[in-house]
C-alpha positions as a LaTeX table, in Angstrom:
\begin{tabular}{lrrr}
\hline
Residue & $x$ (\AA) & $y$ (\AA) & $z$ (\AA) \\
\hline
Met1 & $-26.77$ & 3.47 & $-0.02$ \\
Asp2 & $-26.84$ & 5.40 & 3.33 \\
Ile3 & $-23.68$ & 5.91 & 5.49 \\
Phe4 & $-24.75$ & 3.23 & 7.94 \\
Thr5 & $-25.19$ & 0.79 & 5.40 \\
Ala6 & $-21.79$ & 1.50 & 3.90 \\
Ile7 & $-20.03$ & 1.16 & 7.55 \\
Arg8 & $-21.56$ & $-2.22$ & 7.82 \\
Ile9 & $-20.12$ & $-3.38$ & 4.54 \\
Met10 & $-16.70$ & $-1.86$ & 5.81 \\
Asn11 & $-16.88$ & $-4.57$ & 8.21 \\
Ser12 & $-17.86$ & $-7.48$ & 6.00 \\
Arg13 & $-15.28$ & $-10.08$ & 4.99 \\
Pro14 & $-16.01$ & $-11.67$ & 1.79 \\
Asp15 & $-12.88$ & $-13.13$ & 0.16 \\
Leu16 & $-10.94$ & $-11.67$ & $-2.63$ \\
Gln17 & $-10.10$ & $-14.33$ & $-5.39$ \\
Val18 & $-6.64$ & $-13.86$ & $-6.55$ \\
Lys19 & $-5.62$ & $-15.79$ & $-9.60$ \\
Ser20 & $-2.14$ & $-16.72$ & $-10.28$ \\
Thr21 & $-1.89$ & $-19.47$ & $-12.84$ \\
Arg22 & 0.02 & $-20.67$ & $-15.75$ \\
Val23 & $-2.92$ & $-19.99$ & $-17.98$ \\
Leu24 & $-2.83$ & $-16.32$ & $-16.87$ \\
Ala25 & 0.92 & $-16.01$ & $-17.22$ \\
Ala26 & 0.83 & $-17.27$ & $-20.82$ \\
Ala27 & $-1.95$ & $-14.97$ & $-21.69$ \\
Val28 & $-0.02$ & $-12.01$ & $-20.29$ \\
Asn29 & 3.47 & $-12.95$ & $-21.63$ \\
Ala30 & 1.88 & $-13.28$ & $-25.17$ \\
Ser31 & 0.51 & $-9.76$ & $-24.97$ \\
Ala32 & 3.82 & $-8.44$ & $-23.68$ \\
Pro33 & 5.73 & $-5.49$ & $-25.66$ \\
Pro34 & 9.26 & $-5.81$ & $-26.78$ \\
Gly35 & 11.54 & $-6.26$ & $-24.07$ \\
Gly36 & 8.72 & $-7.46$ & $-21.54$ \\
Gly37 & 7.36 & $-10.73$ & $-20.70$ \\
Gly38 & 9.02 & $-13.21$ & $-18.32$ \\
Leu39 & 6.10 & $-13.13$ & $-15.72$ \\
Val40 & 5.60 & $-16.44$ & $-13.89$ \\
Pro41 & 2.65 & $-17.42$ & $-11.43$ \\
Val42 & 3.04 & $-17.70$ & $-7.74$ \\
Pro43 & 1.18 & $-20.77$ & $-6.37$ \\
Ala44 & 1.05 & $-19.40$ & $-2.93$ \\
Leu45 & $-0.93$ & $-16.40$ & $-4.25$ \\
Asn46 & $-3.55$ & $-18.41$ & $-6.14$ \\
Arg47 & $-6.11$ & $-18.47$ & $-3.39$ \\
Leu48 & $-8.97$ & $-16.86$ & $-1.81$ \\
Thr49 & $-7.64$ & $-13.86$ & 0.41 \\
Pro50 & $-9.83$ & $-12.42$ & 3.07 \\
Leu51 & $-9.95$ & $-8.73$ & 2.92 \\
Arg52 & $-12.12$ & $-6.15$ & 4.67 \\
Pro53 & $-12.97$ & $-2.85$ & 2.73 \\
Ala54 & $-11.91$ & $-0.85$ & 5.70 \\
Asp55 & $-8.40$ & $-2.49$ & 5.36 \\
Val56 & $-8.13$ & $-1.77$ & 1.60 \\
Leu57 & $-8.98$ & 1.94 & 2.20 \\
Leu58 & $-6.56$ & 2.29 & 5.03 \\
Asn59 & $-3.78$ & 0.64 & 2.46 \\
Leu60 & $-4.81$ & 3.16 & $-0.28$ \\
Ala61 & $-4.68$ & 6.08 & 2.21 \\
Lys62 & $-1.04$ & 4.96 & 3.37 \\
Ala63 & 0.02 & 4.49 & $-0.02$ \\
Thr64 & $-1.01$ & 7.65 & $-1.63$ \\
Ala65 & $-0.89$ & 10.08 & 1.27 \\
Pro66 & 2.74 & 11.38 & 0.31 \\
Arg67 & 1.61 & 12.59 & $-2.95$ \\
Tyr68 & $-0.36$ & 15.45 & $-1.49$ \\
Arg69 & 0.76 & 18.87 & $-0.31$ \\
Ala70 & $-0.96$ & 20.98 & 2.17 \\
Asp71 & $-2.89$ & 23.45 & $-0.10$ \\
Val72 & $-6.78$ & 23.37 & $-0.31$ \\
Tyr73 & $-7.20$ & 21.57 & $-3.53$ \\
Glu74 & $-4.59$ & 18.60 & $-2.72$ \\
Ala75 & $-5.79$ & 18.48 & 0.94 \\
Tyr76 & $-9.15$ & 17.80 & $-0.88$ \\
Leu77 & $-8.06$ & 15.09 & $-2.96$ \\
Lys78 & $-6.32$ & 13.42 & $-0.08$ \\
Trp79 & $-9.54$ & 13.25 & 1.99 \\
Ala80 & $-11.59$ & 12.53 & $-1.06$ \\
Lys81 & $-10.44$ & 8.99 & $-0.87$ \\
Trp82 & $-13.39$ & 8.27 & 1.54 \\
Arg83 & $-15.84$ & 8.74 & $-1.44$ \\
Tyr84 & $-15.16$ & 5.31 & $-2.18$ \\
Ile85 & $-16.83$ & 3.98 & 1.07 \\
Gly86 & $-19.79$ & 3.68 & $-0.94$ \\
Val87 & $-18.69$ & 1.64 & $-3.97$ \\
Phe88 & $-18.30$ & $-1.80$ & $-2.29$ \\
Glu89 & $-21.05$ & $-4.20$ & $-2.28$ \\
Pro90 & $-20.71$ & $-7.85$ & $-0.87$ \\
Arg91 & $-22.37$ & $-10.67$ & $-2.81$ \\
Leu92 & $-23.29$ & $-12.90$ & 0.03 \\
His93 & $-25.84$ & $-15.35$ & $-1.41$ \\
Val94 & $-23.69$ & $-17.08$ & $-3.85$ \\
Ala95 & $-21.50$ & $-20.14$ & $-3.84$ \\
Arg96 & $-18.35$ & $-18.10$ & $-3.34$ \\
Pro97 & $-19.29$ & $-14.77$ & $-1.50$ \\
Cys98 & $-17.14$ & $-11.88$ & $-2.94$ \\
Tyr99 & $-17.33$ & $-8.04$ & $-3.60$ \\
Arg100 & $-18.57$ & $-6.23$ & $-6.54$ \\
Leu101 & $-19.44$ & $-2.55$ & $-7.43$ \\
Ser102 & $-22.48$ & $-1.07$ & $-5.89$ \\
Glu103 & $-24.88$ & 0.60 & $-8.04$ \\
Ala104 & $-23.17$ & 3.91 & $-7.20$ \\
Gly105 & $-19.96$ & 2.59 & $-8.29$ \\
Arg106 & $-21.27$ & 1.26 & $-11.54$ \\
Ser107 & $-22.63$ & 4.80 & $-12.18$ \\
Val108 & $-19.23$ & 6.15 & $-12.29$ \\
Ala109 & $-18.08$ & 6.75 & $-15.96$ \\
His110 & $-15.34$ & 7.82 & $-18.25$ \\
Asn111 & $-12.20$ & 9.34 & $-16.72$ \\
Gln112 & $-13.40$ & 9.13 & $-13.31$ \\
Arg113 & $-14.02$ & 5.49 & $-13.60$ \\
Arg114 & $-10.44$ & 5.01 & $-14.74$ \\
Val115 & $-9.31$ & 6.93 & $-11.73$ \\
Leu116 & $-11.71$ & 4.78 & $-9.35$ \\
Ser117 & $-10.14$ & 1.68 & $-10.66$ \\
Glu118 & $-6.47$ & 2.88 & $-10.58$ \\
Glu119 & $-6.96$ & 4.07 & $-7.09$ \\
Leu120 & $-8.77$ & 0.95 & $-5.71$ \\
Gly121 & $-6.31$ & $-1.15$ & $-7.48$ \\
Ile122 & $-3.64$ & 0.32 & $-5.19$ \\
Gly123 & $-5.55$ & $-0.63$ & $-2.20$ \\
Phe124 & $-6.17$ & $-3.89$ & $-3.28$ \\
Ser125 & $-2.72$ & $-4.53$ & $-4.64$ \\
Thr126 & $-0.84$ & $-3.49$ & $-1.52$ \\
Ser127 & $-3.41$ & $-5.63$ & 0.70 \\
Val128 & $-2.92$ & $-8.72$ & $-1.48$ \\
Leu129 & 0.98 & $-8.36$ & $-1.21$ \\
Glu130 & 1.03 & $-7.57$ & 2.41 \\
Ser131 & $-1.29$ & $-10.64$ & 3.03 \\
His132 & 1.05 & $-12.81$ & 1.10 \\
Leu133 & 4.17 & $-11.99$ & 2.73 \\
Thr134 & 2.39 & $-12.22$ & 6.31 \\
Arg135 & 1.31 & $-15.85$ & 5.42 \\
Arg136 & 4.78 & $-16.46$ & 4.28 \\
Phe137 & 6.99 & $-15.06$ & 6.93 \\
Gly138 & 4.55 & $-15.29$ & 10.13 \\
Pro139 & 2.16 & $-12.97$ & 11.92 \\
His140 & 4.92 & $-10.89$ & 13.46 \\
Ala141 & 6.28 & $-9.93$ & 9.88 \\
Val142 & 6.14 & $-6.15$ & 9.35 \\
Thr143 & 5.74 & $-5.00$ & 5.64 \\
Gln144 & 5.99 & $-1.25$ & 4.95 \\
Phe145 & 5.44 & 0.28 & 1.62 \\
Val146 & 6.85 & 3.42 & $-0.10$ \\
Asp147 & 6.00 & 5.28 & $-3.40$ \\
Val148 & 9.09 & 5.33 & $-5.47$ \\
Asp149 & 8.24 & 8.09 & $-7.60$ \\
Val150 & 7.30 & 10.43 & $-4.67$ \\
Ala151 & 9.83 & 9.52 & $-2.09$ \\
Leu152 & 12.90 & 8.20 & $-3.99$ \\
Asp153 & 12.93 & 9.91 & $-7.34$ \\
Asp154 & 13.91 & 13.43 & $-8.10$ \\
Asn155 & 13.07 & 13.16 & $-11.63$ \\
Tyr156 & 9.34 & 13.12 & $-11.10$ \\
Val157 & 7.15 & 16.14 & $-10.33$ \\
Leu158 & 3.68 & 15.98 & $-8.73$ \\
Val159 & 0.81 & 17.44 & $-10.52$ \\
Asn160 & $-2.50$ & 17.38 & $-8.49$ \\
Gly161 & $-1.19$ & 14.39 & $-6.55$ \\
Val162 & $-0.01$ & 12.30 & $-9.59$ \\
Pro163 & 3.78 & 11.67 & $-10.41$ \\
His164 & 4.80 & 12.69 & $-13.76$ \\
Gly165 & 8.39 & 11.55 & $-15.07$ \\
Val166 & 10.74 & 14.33 & $-16.28$ \\
Gly167 & 14.04 & 12.28 & $-16.22$ \\
Arg168 & 15.70 & 10.11 & $-19.09$ \\
Arg169 & 14.28 & 6.76 & $-17.70$ \\
Gly170 & 10.56 & 7.66 & $-18.37$ \\
Asn171 & 7.87 & 5.86 & $-16.59$ \\
Asn172 & 9.26 & 2.37 & $-16.58$ \\
Arg173 & 9.39 & 2.14 & $-12.88$ \\
Pro174 & 7.46 & $-0.06$ & $-10.36$ \\
Asp175 & 5.12 & 1.99 & $-8.30$ \\
Tyr176 & 5.93 & 0.77 & $-4.68$ \\
Ile177 & 8.89 & $-1.03$ & $-2.64$ \\
Ala178 & 7.86 & $-3.23$ & 0.14 \\
Val179 & 10.28 & $-3.67$ & 3.01 \\
Thr180 & 9.50 & $-6.74$ & 5.32 \\
Thr181 & 11.30 & $-7.34$ & 8.64 \\
Phe182 & 10.88 & $-9.98$ & 11.36 \\
Pro183 & 11.37 & $-9.92$ & 15.07 \\
Gly184 & 14.24 & $-12.27$ & 15.80 \\
Ser185 & 15.74 & $-12.33$ & 12.51 \\
Pro186 & 18.94 & $-10.42$ & 11.44 \\
Gly187 & 17.69 & $-10.35$ & 7.82 \\
Gly188 & 15.06 & $-8.40$ & 5.75 \\
His189 & 13.06 & $-8.95$ & 2.47 \\
Leu190 & 12.83 & $-6.50$ & $-0.47$ \\
Ser191 & 9.74 & $-6.80$ & $-2.86$ \\
Leu192 & 8.89 & $-4.50$ & $-5.78$ \\
Leu193 & 5.41 & $-4.00$ & $-6.78$ \\
Glu194 & 3.51 & $-2.67$ & $-9.93$ \\
Ser195 & $-0.14$ & $-1.96$ & $-8.98$ \\
Lys196 & $-3.02$ & $-1.98$ & $-11.43$ \\
Gly197 & $-6.75$ & $-1.66$ & $-11.51$ \\
Thr198 & $-9.56$ & $-1.88$ & $-14.25$ \\
Lys199 & $-12.90$ & $-2.90$ & $-14.98$ \\
Ser200 & $-12.04$ & $-5.10$ & $-17.91$ \\
Val201 & $-10.59$ & $-8.69$ & $-18.00$ \\
Arg202 & $-8.89$ & $-7.83$ & $-21.12$ \\
His203 & $-7.36$ & $-4.60$ & $-19.87$ \\
Ser204 & $-6.13$ & $-6.54$ & $-16.89$ \\
Ile205 & $-3.99$ & $-8.68$ & $-19.29$ \\
Glu206 & $-2.71$ & $-5.80$ & $-20.99$ \\
Gln207 & $-1.75$ & $-4.08$ & $-17.69$ \\
Leu208 & 0.23 & $-7.15$ & $-16.46$ \\
Ala209 & 2.00 & $-7.30$ & $-19.79$ \\
His210 & 3.16 & $-3.59$ & $-19.66$ \\
Ala211 & 4.02 & $-3.96$ & $-15.94$ \\
Ser212 & 6.76 & $-6.61$ & $-16.79$ \\
Leu213 & 8.71 & $-3.67$ & $-18.24$ \\
Gln214 & 8.08 & $-1.59$ & $-15.17$ \\
Leu215 & 9.23 & $-4.10$ & $-12.83$ \\
Asn216 & 12.52 & $-4.01$ & $-14.50$ \\
Gly217 & 13.04 & $-0.36$ & $-13.80$ \\
Ile218 & 15.10 & $-0.50$ & $-10.80$ \\
Ser219 & 18.37 & $-2.43$ & $-10.55$ \\
Val220 & 19.17 & $-3.90$ & $-6.91$ \\
Gly221 & 22.64 & $-5.01$ & $-6.49$ \\
Gly222 & 23.16 & $-7.92$ & $-3.87$ \\
Ala223 & 19.73 & $-8.98$ & $-3.75$ \\
Gln224 & 16.83 & $-10.75$ & $-5.68$ \\
Ala225 & 14.09 & $-8.44$ & $-4.89$ \\
Glu226 & 11.23 & $-10.22$ & $-5.83$ \\
Arg227 & 9.02 & $-8.42$ & $-8.58$ \\
Tyr228 & 5.26 & $-8.58$ & $-8.36$ \\
Ala229 & 2.53 & $-7.24$ & $-10.80$ \\
Ile230 & $-1.14$ & $-7.13$ & $-9.38$ \\
Ser231 & $-4.15$ & $-5.98$ & $-11.21$ \\
Thr232 & $-7.41$ & $-5.98$ & $-9.61$ \\
Val233 & $-10.64$ & $-6.23$ & $-11.89$ \\
Met234 & $-13.61$ & $-4.48$ & $-10.53$ \\
Asn235 & $-17.02$ & $-4.66$ & $-12.16$ \\
Ala236 & $-20.57$ & $-5.26$ & $-11.71$ \\
Ser237 & $-20.05$ & $-8.91$ & $-11.18$ \\
Ala238 & $-17.34$ & $-9.46$ & $-8.75$ \\
Phe239 & $-13.82$ & $-8.19$ & $-7.67$ \\
Tyr240 & $-10.81$ & $-10.35$ & $-8.14$ \\
Ala241 & $-7.09$ & $-9.87$ & $-8.58$ \\
Asn242 & $-4.71$ & $-11.08$ & $-11.17$ \\
Ala243 & $-1.30$ & $-11.53$ & $-9.72$ \\
Leu244 & 2.12 & $-12.61$ & $-11.25$ \\
Glu245 & 5.90 & $-12.30$ & $-10.53$ \\
Leu246 & 8.72 & $-11.42$ & $-12.77$ \\
Glu247 & 10.85 & $-14.56$ & $-13.50$ \\
Leu248 & 14.31 & $-13.90$ & $-11.93$ \\
Ser249 & 17.16 & $-16.50$ & $-11.61$ \\
Arg250 & 18.94 & $-17.11$ & $-8.26$ \\
Asp251 & 22.69 & $-17.48$ & $-9.00$ \\
Gly252 & 21.68 & $-18.97$ & $-12.48$ \\
Asp253 & 19.78 & $-21.88$ & $-10.94$ \\
Gly254 & 16.27 & $-21.11$ & $-11.88$ \\
Pro255 & 13.13 & $-19.18$ & $-11.81$ \\
Gly256 & 12.48 & $-16.53$ & $-8.86$ \\
Asp257 & 9.68 & $-18.49$ & $-7.55$ \\
Ala258 & 11.04 & $-21.77$ & $-7.32$ \\
Ala259 & 12.52 & $-21.36$ & $-3.92$ \\
Glu260 & 10.02 & $-20.50$ & $-1.16$ \\
Glu261 & 12.99 & $-20.22$ & 1.53 \\
Thr262 & 15.31 & $-17.50$ & 0.29 \\
Gln263 & 18.26 & $-15.79$ & 1.57 \\
Pro264 & 17.74 & $-12.41$ & 3.28 \\
Asp265 & 17.96 & $-9.50$ & 0.87 \\
Phe266 & 19.64 & $-7.16$ & 3.56 \\
Ile267 & 20.99 & $-7.36$ & 7.08 \\
Val268 & 18.90 & $-5.05$ & 9.39 \\
Asp269 & 21.86 & $-4.00$ & 11.53 \\
Asp270 & 23.76 & $-2.85$ & 8.66 \\
Val271 & 20.68 & $-0.89$ & 7.29 \\
Ile272 & 20.06 & 0.89 & 10.55 \\
Gly273 & 23.99 & 1.66 & 10.77 \\
Gly274 & 23.91 & 3.39 & 7.44 \\
Leu275 & 20.32 & 4.87 & 7.69 \\
Asp276 & 20.99 & 8.50 & 7.54 \\
Ala277 & 23.71 & 8.09 & 4.93 \\
Asn278 & 20.86 & 6.72 & 2.48 \\
Arg279 & 18.78 & 10.05 & 3.08 \\
Asp280 & 19.94 & 11.38 & $-0.18$ \\
Leu281 & 18.98 & 8.34 & $-2.30$ \\
Asp282 & 17.79 & 9.14 & $-5.84$ \\
Val283 & 16.71 & 5.96 & $-7.88$ \\
Gly284 & 16.39 & 8.05 & $-11.04$ \\
Ser285 & 20.13 & 8.70 & $-11.01$ \\
Glu286 & 21.54 & 5.42 & $-9.52$ \\
Pro287 & 21.60 & 2.57 & $-12.07$ \\
Asp288 & 22.27 & $-0.18$ & $-9.70$ \\
Ile289 & 21.22 & 0.37 & $-5.98$ \\
Arg290 & 22.63 & $-1.72$ & $-3.13$ \\
Ala291 & 19.89 & $-3.75$ & $-1.29$ \\
Glu292 & 20.89 & $-2.18$ & 2.15 \\
Arg293 & 20.83 & 1.33 & 0.56 \\
Leu294 & 17.27 & 0.99 & $-0.86$ \\
Ala295 & 15.92 & $-0.78$ & 2.24 \\
Gly296 & 17.18 & 2.17 & 4.40 \\
Ala297 & 15.74 & 4.83 & 2.11 \\
Ser298 & 12.55 & 2.97 & 1.70 \\
Leu299 & 12.20 & 2.74 & 5.70 \\
Leu300 & 12.84 & 6.50 & 5.99 \\
Gly301 & 10.14 & 7.13 & 3.25 \\
Ser302 & 7.70 & 4.93 & 4.97 \\
Trp303 & 8.31 & 6.29 & 8.44 \\
Ala304 & 8.06 & 9.79 & 7.20 \\
Ser305 & 4.81 & 8.96 & 5.41 \\
Leu306 & 3.45 & 7.52 & 8.92 \\
Ala307 & 4.48 & 10.75 & 10.45 \\
Asp308 & 2.79 & 12.83 & 7.80 \\
Leu309 & $-0.21$ & 10.72 & 8.11 \\
Ser310 & $-0.65$ & 11.73 & 11.65 \\
Glu311 & 0.65 & 15.32 & 11.39 \\
Asn312 & 3.69 & 14.51 & 13.63 \\
Gln313 & 5.83 & 17.31 & 12.25 \\
Asp314 & 9.02 & 16.64 & 14.31 \\
Ala315 & 8.84 & 12.90 & 13.35 \\
Tyr316 & 8.45 & 13.77 & 9.77 \\
Leu317 & 11.44 & 16.15 & 9.84 \\
Arg318 & 13.64 & 13.47 & 11.61 \\
Trp319 & 12.70 & 10.62 & 9.03 \\
Ala320 & 12.04 & 12.24 & 5.60 \\
Pro321 & 14.39 & 11.41 & 2.75 \\
Asp322 & 15.62 & 14.42 & 0.93 \\
Val323 & 13.36 & 13.91 & $-2.00$ \\
Leu324 & 10.34 & 13.61 & 0.11 \\
Lys325 & 11.41 & 16.69 & 2.31 \\
Arg326 & 11.75 & 19.01 & $-0.83$ \\
Arg327 & 8.66 & 17.79 & $-2.34$ \\
Arg328 & 6.30 & 17.99 & 0.94 \\
Ala329 & 7.80 & 21.19 & 2.42 \\
Arg330 & 5.14 & 22.50 & 5.02 \\
Ser331 & 4.84 & 25.40 & 7.50 \\
Thr332 & 3.39 & 25.16 & 10.82 \\
Glu333 & 0.28 & 26.98 & 9.63 \\
Asp334 & $-0.32$ & 24.10 & 7.16 \\
Arg335 & $-0.71$ & 21.47 & 9.97 \\
Arg336 & $-4.20$ & 20.54 & 11.39 \\
Pro337 & $-4.53$ & 19.86 & 15.00 \\
Arg338 & $-3.82$ & 16.37 & 16.31 \\
Val339 & $-6.40$ & 14.21 & 18.27 \\
Thr340 & $-6.05$ & 11.04 & 20.25 \\
Ile341 & $-8.75$ & 8.42 & 19.98 \\
Glu342 & $-9.55$ & 4.96 & 21.68 \\
Met343 & $-9.32$ & 2.13 & 19.18 \\
Glu344 & $-10.35$ & $-1.42$ & 19.52 \\
Ser345 & $-8.66$ & $-3.82$ & 22.14 \\
Gly346 & $-7.24$ & $-0.92$ & 24.37 \\
Leu347 & $-5.08$ & 0.64 & 21.65 \\
Thr348 & $-4.93$ & 4.40 & 21.17 \\
Ala349 & $-3.99$ & 6.41 & 18.09 \\
Arg350 & $-2.94$ & 10.06 & 17.32 \\
Gly351 & $-3.76$ & 11.74 & 14.12 \\
Val352 & $-6.28$ & 13.99 & 12.37 \\
Arg353 & $-9.97$ & 13.96 & 12.03 \\
Ser354 & $-12.57$ & 14.92 & 9.44 \\
Arg355 & $-16.21$ & 15.16 & 9.05 \\
Val356 & $-18.42$ & 15.37 & 6.05 \\
Ser357 & $-22.12$ & 15.02 & 5.60 \\
Met358 & $-23.40$ & 11.80 & 3.57 \\
Pro359 & $-26.92$ & 10.37 & 2.87 \\
Gly360 & $-28.43$ & 9.42 & 6.17 \\
Gly361 & $-25.90$ & 11.24 & 8.54 \\
Asp362 & $-22.41$ & 12.33 & 8.80 \\
Leu363 & $-19.39$ & 10.32 & 8.33 \\
Glu364 & $-16.29$ & 10.97 & 10.84 \\
Val365 & $-12.96$ & 9.82 & 9.32 \\
Phe366 & $-9.79$ & 9.43 & 11.64 \\
Leu367 & $-6.43$ & 8.83 & 10.04 \\
Gly368 & $-3.34$ & 8.41 & 12.18 \\
Val369 & $-0.71$ & 6.19 & 13.75 \\
Ile370 & $-0.97$ & 3.94 & 16.73 \\
Ala371 & 0.29 & 5.73 & 19.83 \\
Glu372 & 3.29 & 3.27 & 20.62 \\
Val373 & 4.65 & 3.67 & 17.04 \\
Asp374 & 3.99 & 7.36 & 16.94 \\
Asp375 & 6.21 & 7.60 & 20.17 \\
Ala376 & 8.96 & 5.76 & 18.72 \\
Leu377 & 8.88 & 7.86 & 15.65 \\
Thr378 & 9.09 & 11.01 & 17.66 \\
Arg379 & 11.85 & 9.63 & 19.83 \\
Gly380 & 14.00 & 9.15 & 16.39 \\
Asp381 & 15.73 & 5.77 & 17.08 \\
Ala382 & 15.21 & 3.56 & 14.39 \\
Arg383 & 15.37 & 0.34 & 16.56 \\
Asp384 & 12.69 & 1.64 & 18.60 \\
Val385 & 10.42 & 2.21 & 15.77 \\
Leu386 & 10.95 & $-1.27$ & 14.32 \\
Gly387 & 10.45 & $-2.82$ & 17.86 \\
Ala388 & 7.06 & $-0.91$ & 18.47 \\
Gln389 & 5.98 & $-2.05$ & 14.86 \\
Ala390 & 6.88 & $-5.69$ & 15.56 \\
Ser391 & 4.97 & $-5.63$ & 18.95 \\
Leu392 & 1.65 & $-4.36$ & 17.15 \\
Ala393 & 1.93 & $-6.46$ & 13.98 \\
Ser394 & 0.35 & $-9.75$ & 15.29 \\
Arg395 & $-2.16$ & $-8.04$ & 17.70 \\
Arg396 & $-3.54$ & $-5.80$ & 14.89 \\
Leu397 & $-4.73$ & $-8.93$ & 12.91 \\
Asp398 & $-7.76$ & $-9.39$ & 14.94 \\
Ile399 & $-8.54$ & $-5.55$ & 14.86 \\
Gly400 & $-12.27$ & $-5.13$ & 13.32 \\
Val401 & $-12.61$ & $-8.77$ & 12.16 \\
Ser402 & $-15.43$ & $-9.56$ & 14.36 \\
Leu403 & $-16.90$ & $-6.24$ & 14.52 \\
Asp404 & $-20.67$ & $-6.22$ & 13.39 \\
Ser405 & $-21.67$ & $-2.60$ & 13.43 \\
Asp406 & $-23.16$ & $-0.17$ & 11.15 \\
Glu407 & $-21.69$ & 2.79 & 13.15 \\
Glu408 & $-18.00$ & 2.29 & 13.36 \\
Ser409 & $-15.17$ & 0.57 & 11.45 \\
Tyr410 & $-11.58$ & 0.26 & 12.35 \\
Ala411 & $-8.38$ & $-0.88$ & 10.55 \\
Ile412 & $-4.82$ & $-0.95$ & 11.69 \\
Gly413 & $-1.86$ & $-1.64$ & 9.44 \\
Gly414 & 1.09 & $-3.75$ & 10.59 \\
Glu415 & 3.35 & $-0.73$ & 10.54 \\
Gly416 & 1.17 & 1.23 & 12.73 \\
Ala417 & $-1.17$ & 3.28 & 10.61 \\
Ala418 & $-4.65$ & 3.54 & 12.03 \\
Leu419 & $-8.18$ & 4.27 & 10.51 \\
Ala420 & $-11.43$ & 4.70 & 12.17 \\
Leu421 & $-14.62$ & 5.38 & 10.61 \\
Arg422 & $-17.77$ & 6.43 & 12.49 \\
Ala423 & $-21.32$ & 7.17 & 11.22 \\
Leu424 & $-23.02$ & 9.85 & 13.12 \\
Arg425 & $-26.81$ & 10.34 & 13.08 \\
Gly426 & $-28.03$ & 13.80 & 11.91 \\
\hline
\end{tabular}
């Protein structure tokens, strides 16, 4: 596959089948370890979800960027995500168009195949949950993800970008916290996500069964904090996702998925008012965390990750939680020069650019943040950041959707992250 074919695939839009059924839940719960189980289907997730590969790769880049330091090896690991551009292949001439692994993707074996499945699983899982929350709360909703182990837990160390637990609670922790806010609403929503990926249907069941333990690894006081486990199966036939939710009672009245309309998990004004006081949160040492404290620390982590994505050092220092700041200490010499590019629909973005040789030409990758959000992050006012993100949220849904090109592909996240891929002829 040459770079121009790969870019055209980045702009394709086959649906991803998301399965969330009673049959799936029964199989998973039957395989659960002691203390696990209790997973239930989410009817609203059981559907075809339109996802472009460009959006999946942007979500992967956002979710994993905070894991990497500035040294040469880990910088390589960060940018090596773009090797996955060639692993998607659309199956269009079937009753239900879908993605499958390309020939290059199928040739990856052993440990590298496991890494591929895990990392693409992150991109798909966060994309599926974000799409679900956008359908549920409306196109103006903004969902932001933060890596629990990297930004909020001092009991973890990073080795080659991978978090390893050194604290007493081990690895039973969900991967991500998602914070959803909505313009005009005083409240916000918390979700916990455990992300998985595999080539095997059977292994997907086992992954979800173990995830039921991990989803209980954070106790949130004063909020329900819905907890999702999503495992993406990627093989030569098709990609699809298995998704379930941990059953939680609401005031003892029933399962967590019984009521679609829920009370807010936190009040935005309360979170903003105590934002800096939550900079020291360490989930490894707090057995029960107030929802406002968890939401505040998560927003700080998300905004710091956005700033780091675009090499905005001033904004990074303004927002980074203490755990992330200690883990991601950087000097001026570490920073790459920032550039400004034009995106679709008159939007501009600021960030960093890299260029690598690939079959058929060169690939130019830009990763950064939409200028309005970048400006708000630099000014350092939380309300400005939320306002800029809300203004962008609904506009960005049409970015790249109608683009039919083998030379460029764009993706924009609801919180302001931006990706541009360009194929350059040699």
